[in-house]
Amino acid sequence: ARAQTGPRIALHDASATPDQTSTFRLHNDLHRAVDRGELAAFFQPQVTAQGAAIKGFEALMRWRHPTLGLVSPAKFIPLAEDNGQIVRMGAWMLQEACQQAVRWQATHTTPLRVAVNLSLRQFGDPHLARHVQQALDSTGLPPEQLELEITEGTAMLDMQHTLNLLRQFKAMGLKLAIDDFGTGYSSLAYLKRFPLDVLKIDQSFVRQICTDRDDRVIAGAIISLAHSLGLSVIAEGVETAEQHALLEEMGCEEIQGYLHGKPMPAEEVAGWLSSRTT
Ligand code: C2E
Ligand code: CA
Ligand code: CA
Ligand code: CA
């Protein structure tokens, strides 16, 4: 979808479909979304497979469009990636996620981690490491409580650049995760070369894990591969207790999904945390 956003075609074309028109409009409106405070960070819990203790949250971006309402990141992230706004939006997200994570600590005694997604374009931005450092410095979040999620596609685009950047992040004390593992353009060689901490099993393997033998075999292979390389595993898209139980039995360390909590606005996190610990 990323390659076919071509909004300029829709501009003076009376026959443009409603979808093309709204894509063009979103493209334009994105330029002002950060300045107008229309972006929001939502947070989805990540819990231990054993005992479902809270370990942290993944930060997920939302756009409250003034007239269109809540726009899905599946729709606006590719546009922002395309027009370059993702770099500013991503810097905003890093700041916001670290800020919120510091707030949780006011009422929660064990350290909670926040995981932030990095897009391809952000990863190529020469100022990325500085944006990350600024977010940590200005909020005071301990670096080991910030995890960065990148996809295989991002990691593989320029191996030397990736290696340099990931080493820099490790030296800063961050945690590093590969998102959507197994769905992209993967080379197992990079798993050994890159200083990673976590593999995220993509939800496409989790969805039918209880009924589809192939999905179960793939998830099992990902878990044993990760463990033999010293990485831990989190499964995403876990919606049922049966999926959770199976993944726990297979040795997966952490679970994320609607079963334990949907992404929630920042204002709801403190209440969610206290409702679980009492
Ligand atoms: P992702 O990073 O793979 O995030 C997981 C997506 O799965 C989220 O969708 C989440 O709401 C959804 N999800 C979580 N648990 C379940 C479940 O149990 N069942 C189902 N069906 N879905 C579940 P969301 O929030 O719509 O985000 C979609 C994608 O947009 C993300 O996929 C990520 O690629 C991108 N995205 C979101 N926020 C950011 C951001 O701040 N920066 C960047 N670069 N990308 C982002
Ligand atoms: Ca993610
Ligand atoms: Ca994912
Ligand atoms: Ca995904």
Tab-separated table of N, CA and C in Angstrom, residues 179-249:
chain	number	residue	atom	x	y	z
A	179	ASP	N	10.096	-6.589	15.879
A	179	ASP	CA	8.640	-6.653	15.813
A	179	ASP	C	8.193	-7.523	14.641
A	180	ASP	N	7.002	-8.090	14.741
A	180	ASP	CA	6.391	-8.850	13.637
A	180	ASP	C	7.317	-9.945	13.135
A	181	PHE	N	8.039	-10.576	14.051
A	181	PHE	CA	9.073	-11.517	13.618
A	181	PHE	C	8.485	-12.654	12.798
A	182	GLY	N	9.154	-12.957	11.699
A	182	GLY	CA	8.733	-14.069	10.855
A	182	GLY	C	7.865	-13.666	9.689
A	183	THR	N	7.447	-12.387	9.642
A	183	THR	CA	6.558	-11.968	8.555
A	183	THR	C	7.306	-11.245	7.447
A	184	GLY	N	8.514	-10.787	7.757
A	184	GLY	CA	9.197	-9.905	6.810
A	184	GLY	C	10.252	-10.617	6.025
A	185	TYR	N	11.142	-9.777	5.606
A	185	TYR	CA	12.239	-10.176	4.786
A	185	TYR	C	13.301	-10.565	5.801
A	186	SER	N	13.383	-11.831	6.151
A	186	SER	CA	14.295	-12.125	7.241
A	186	SER	C	15.516	-12.907	6.806
A	187	SER	N	16.559	-12.655	7.524
A	187	SER	CA	17.756	-13.446	7.364
A	187	SER	C	18.145	-13.825	8.774
A	188	LEU	N	18.318	-15.095	9.003
A	188	LEU	CA	18.609	-15.500	10.381
A	188	LEU	C	19.989	-15.030	10.805
A	189	ALA	N	20.849	-14.740	9.835
A	189	ALA	CA	22.199	-14.300	10.165
A	189	ALA	C	22.184	-13.014	11.000
A	190	TYR	N	21.220	-12.118	10.709
A	190	TYR	CA	21.243	-10.839	11.419
A	190	TYR	C	20.937	-11.001	12.897
A	191	LEU	N	20.173	-12.064	13.219
A	191	LEU	CA	19.827	-12.275	14.630
A	191	LEU	C	21.070	-12.436	15.477
A	192	LYS	N	22.077	-13.047	14.894
A	192	LYS	CA	23.323	-13.267	15.608
A	192	LYS	C	24.153	-11.983	15.666
A	193	ARG	N	24.118	-11.223	14.579
A	193	ARG	CA	24.960	-10.025	14.509
A	193	ARG	C	24.417	-8.852	15.301
A	194	PHE	N	23.105	-8.692	15.337
A	194	PHE	CA	22.530	-7.512	15.987
A	194	PHE	C	22.377	-7.742	17.488
A	195	PRO	N	22.663	-6.709	18.275
A	195	PRO	CA	22.551	-6.835	19.737
A	195	PRO	C	21.113	-6.692	20.218
A	196	LEU	N	20.317	-7.732	20.024
A	196	LEU	CA	18.885	-7.676	20.331
A	196	LEU	C	18.569	-8.278	21.699
A	197	ASP	N	17.402	-7.950	22.227
A	197	ASP	CA	16.956	-8.510	23.506
A	197	ASP	C	15.694	-9.356	23.367
A	198	VAL	N	14.826	-8.970	22.438
A	198	VAL	CA	13.481	-9.554	22.391
A	198	VAL	C	13.040	-9.839	20.951
A	199	LEU	N	12.367	-10.977	20.752
A	199	LEU	CA	11.651	-11.220	19.497
A	199	LEU	C	10.164	-11.176	19.796
A	200	LYS	N	9.417	-10.473	18.935
A	200	LYS	CA	7.957	-10.458	19.076
A	200	LYS	C	7.365	-11.383	18.034
A	201	ILE	N	6.642	-12.401	18.494
A	201	ILE	CA	5.954	-13.297	17.570
A	201	ILE	C	4.753	-12.549	17.004
A	202	ASP	N	4.670	-12.479	15.696
A	202	ASP	CA	3.594	-11.730	15.058
A	202	ASP	C	2.237	-12.365	15.334
A	203	GLN	N	1.224	-11.511	15.372
A	203	GLN	CA	-0.124	-12.014	15.679
A	203	GLN	C	-0.676	-12.954	14.615
A	204	SER	N	-0.116	-12.901	13.413
A	204	SER	CA	-0.604	-13.825	12.376
A	204	SER	C	-0.311	-15.281	12.735
A	205	PHE	N	0.727	-15.510	13.550
A	205	PHE	CA	1.026	-16.890	13.986
A	205	PHE	C	0.256	-17.266	15.242
A	206	VAL	N	-0.227	-16.227	15.950
A	206	VAL	CA	-0.894	-16.458	17.231
A	206	VAL	C	-2.388	-16.729	17.041
A	207	ARG	N	-2.956	-16.042	16.052
A	207	ARG	CA	-4.412	-16.048	15.853
A	207	ARG	C	-5.001	-17.452	15.899
A	208	GLN	N	-4.393	-18.382	15.153
A	208	GLN	CA	-4.971	-19.736	15.081
A	208	GLN	C	-4.076	-20.781	15.727
A	209	ILE	N	-3.269	-20.314	16.681
A	209	ILE	CA	-2.259	-21.214	17.247
A	209	ILE	C	-2.869	-22.456	17.898
A	210	CYS	N	-4.083	-22.323	18.414
A	210	CYS	CA	-4.697	-23.466	19.100
A	210	CYS	C	-5.242	-24.511	18.122
A	211	THR	N	-5.505	-24.095	16.896
A	211	THR	CA	-6.126	-25.026	15.948
A	211	THR	C	-5.239	-25.377	14.761
A	212	ASP	N	-4.279	-24.520	14.453
A	212	ASP	CA	-3.463	-24.742	13.257
A	212	ASP	C	-2.084	-25.268	13.658
A	213	ARG	N	-1.819	-26.492	13.255
A	213	ARG	CA	-0.565	-27.130	13.631
A	213	ARG	C	0.645	-26.368	13.079
A	214	ASP	N	0.530	-25.861	11.861
A	214	ASP	CA	1.644	-25.129	11.240
A	214	ASP	C	2.005	-23.873	12.042
A	215	ASP	N	0.981	-23.136	12.464
A	215	ASP	CA	1.247	-21.931	13.247
A	215	ASP	C	1.940	-22.289	14.565
A	216	ARG	N	1.500	-23.403	15.137
A	216	ARG	CA	2.095	-23.833	16.402
A	216	ARG	C	3.561	-24.217	16.198
A	217	VAL	N	3.837	-24.894	15.099
A	217	VAL	CA	5.218	-25.292	14.790
A	217	VAL	C	6.102	-24.055	14.575
A	218	ILE	N	5.558	-23.063	13.848
A	218	ILE	CA	6.338	-21.841	13.587
A	218	ILE	C	6.602	-21.086	14.886
A	219	ALA	N	5.553	-20.933	15.706
A	219	ALA	CA	5.735	-20.231	16.987
A	219	ALA	C	6.763	-20.964	17.846
A	220	GLY	N	6.679	-22.290	17.856
A	220	GLY	CA	7.626	-23.080	18.642
A	220	GLY	C	9.048	-22.900	18.139
A	221	ALA	N	9.208	-22.857	16.819
A	221	ALA	CA	10.540	-22.680	16.241
A	221	ALA	C	11.098	-21.297	16.572
A	222	ILE	N	10.238	-20.286	16.535
A	222	ILE	CA	10.681	-18.924	16.867
A	222	ILE	C	11.140	-18.879	18.324
A	223	ILE	N	10.366	-19.514	19.211
A	223	ILE	CA	10.718	-19.496	20.635
A	223	ILE	C	12.056	-20.210	20.865
A	224	SER	N	12.244	-21.375	20.242
A	224	SER	CA	13.503	-22.083	20.524
A	224	SER	C	14.693	-21.388	19.865
A	225	LEU	N	14.463	-20.812	18.699
A	225	LEU	CA	15.529	-20.021	18.062
A	225	LEU	C	15.931	-18.840	18.952
A	226	ALA	N	14.928	-18.112	19.420
A	226	ALA	CA	15.192	-16.954	20.279
A	226	ALA	C	15.973	-17.383	21.519
A	227	HIS	N	15.495	-18.433	22.166
A	227	HIS	CA	16.143	-18.858	23.405
A	227	HIS	C	17.572	-19.320	23.174
A	228	SER	N	17.799	-20.011	22.061
A	228	SER	CA	19.169	-20.484	21.845
A	228	SER	C	20.107	-19.328	21.515
A	229	LEU	N	19.549	-18.177	21.112
A	229	LEU	CA	20.383	-16.983	20.887
A	229	LEU	C	20.373	-16.042	22.095
A	230	GLY	N	19.751	-16.486	23.178
A	230	GLY	CA	19.748	-15.667	24.397
A	230	GLY	C	18.733	-14.528	24.382
A	231	LEU	N	17.723	-14.631	23.525
A	231	LEU	CA	16.701	-13.581	23.459
A	231	LEU	C	15.432	-14.047	24.157
A	232	SER	N	14.632	-13.105	24.635
A	232	SER	CA	13.349	-13.517	25.185
A	232	SER	C	12.258	-13.238	24.160
A	233	VAL	N	11.080	-13.824	24.402
A	233	VAL	CA	10.018	-13.796	23.404
A	233	VAL	C	8.740	-13.218	23.988
A	234	ILE	N	8.106	-12.353	23.214
A	234	ILE	CA	6.772	-11.885	23.571
A	234	ILE	C	5.841	-12.199	22.405
A	235	ALA	N	4.651	-12.684	22.727
A	235	ALA	CA	3.658	-12.975	21.691
A	235	ALA	C	2.630	-11.857	21.695
A	236	GLU	N	2.271	-11.387	20.505
A	236	GLU	CA	1.265	-10.322	20.433
A	236	GLU	C	-0.018	-10.835	19.802
A	237	GLY	N	-1.105	-10.124	20.045
A	237	GLY	CA	-2.390	-10.523	19.481
A	237	GLY	C	-3.030	-11.683	20.231
A	238	VAL	N	-2.670	-11.848	21.507
A	238	VAL	CA	-3.249	-12.937	22.305
A	238	VAL	C	-4.629	-12.505	22.822
A	239	GLU	N	-5.634	-13.216	22.358
A	239	GLU	CA	-7.007	-12.821	22.683
A	239	GLU	C	-7.724	-13.801	23.602
A	240	THR	N	-7.207	-15.031	23.725
A	240	THR	CA	-7.917	-16.022	24.545
A	240	THR	C	-6.980	-16.643	25.589
A	241	ALA	N	-7.611	-17.153	26.645
A	241	ALA	CA	-6.856	-17.820	27.713
A	241	ALA	C	-6.168	-19.074	27.167
A	242	GLU	N	-6.786	-19.714	26.178
A	242	GLU	CA	-6.194	-20.923	25.588
A	242	GLU	C	-4.897	-20.586	24.853
A	243	GLN	N	-4.910	-19.488	24.097
A	243	GLN	CA	-3.688	-19.059	23.402
A	243	GLN	C	-2.593	-18.734	24.419
A	244	HIS	N	-2.979	-18.019	25.479
A	244	HIS	CA	-2.019	-17.674	26.523
A	244	HIS	C	-1.404	-18.938	27.127
A	245	ALA	N	-2.271	-19.878	27.503
A	245	ALA	CA	-1.798	-21.100	28.171
A	245	ALA	C	-0.844	-21.886	27.268
A	246	LEU	N	-1.184	-21.979	26.000
A	246	LEU	CA	-0.344	-22.719	25.066
A	246	LEU	C	1.025	-22.045	24.899
A	247	LEU	N	1.018	-20.733	24.729
A	247	LEU	CA	2.277	-19.999	24.562
A	247	LEU	C	3.140	-20.084	25.823
A	248	GLU	N	2.489	-20.050	26.980
A	248	GLU	CA	3.221	-20.189	28.245
A	248	GLU	C	3.891	-21.561	28.314
A	249	GLU	N	3.116	-22.571	27.958
A	249	GLU	CA	3.629	-23.942	27.962
A	249	GLU	C	4.796	-24.104	26.983
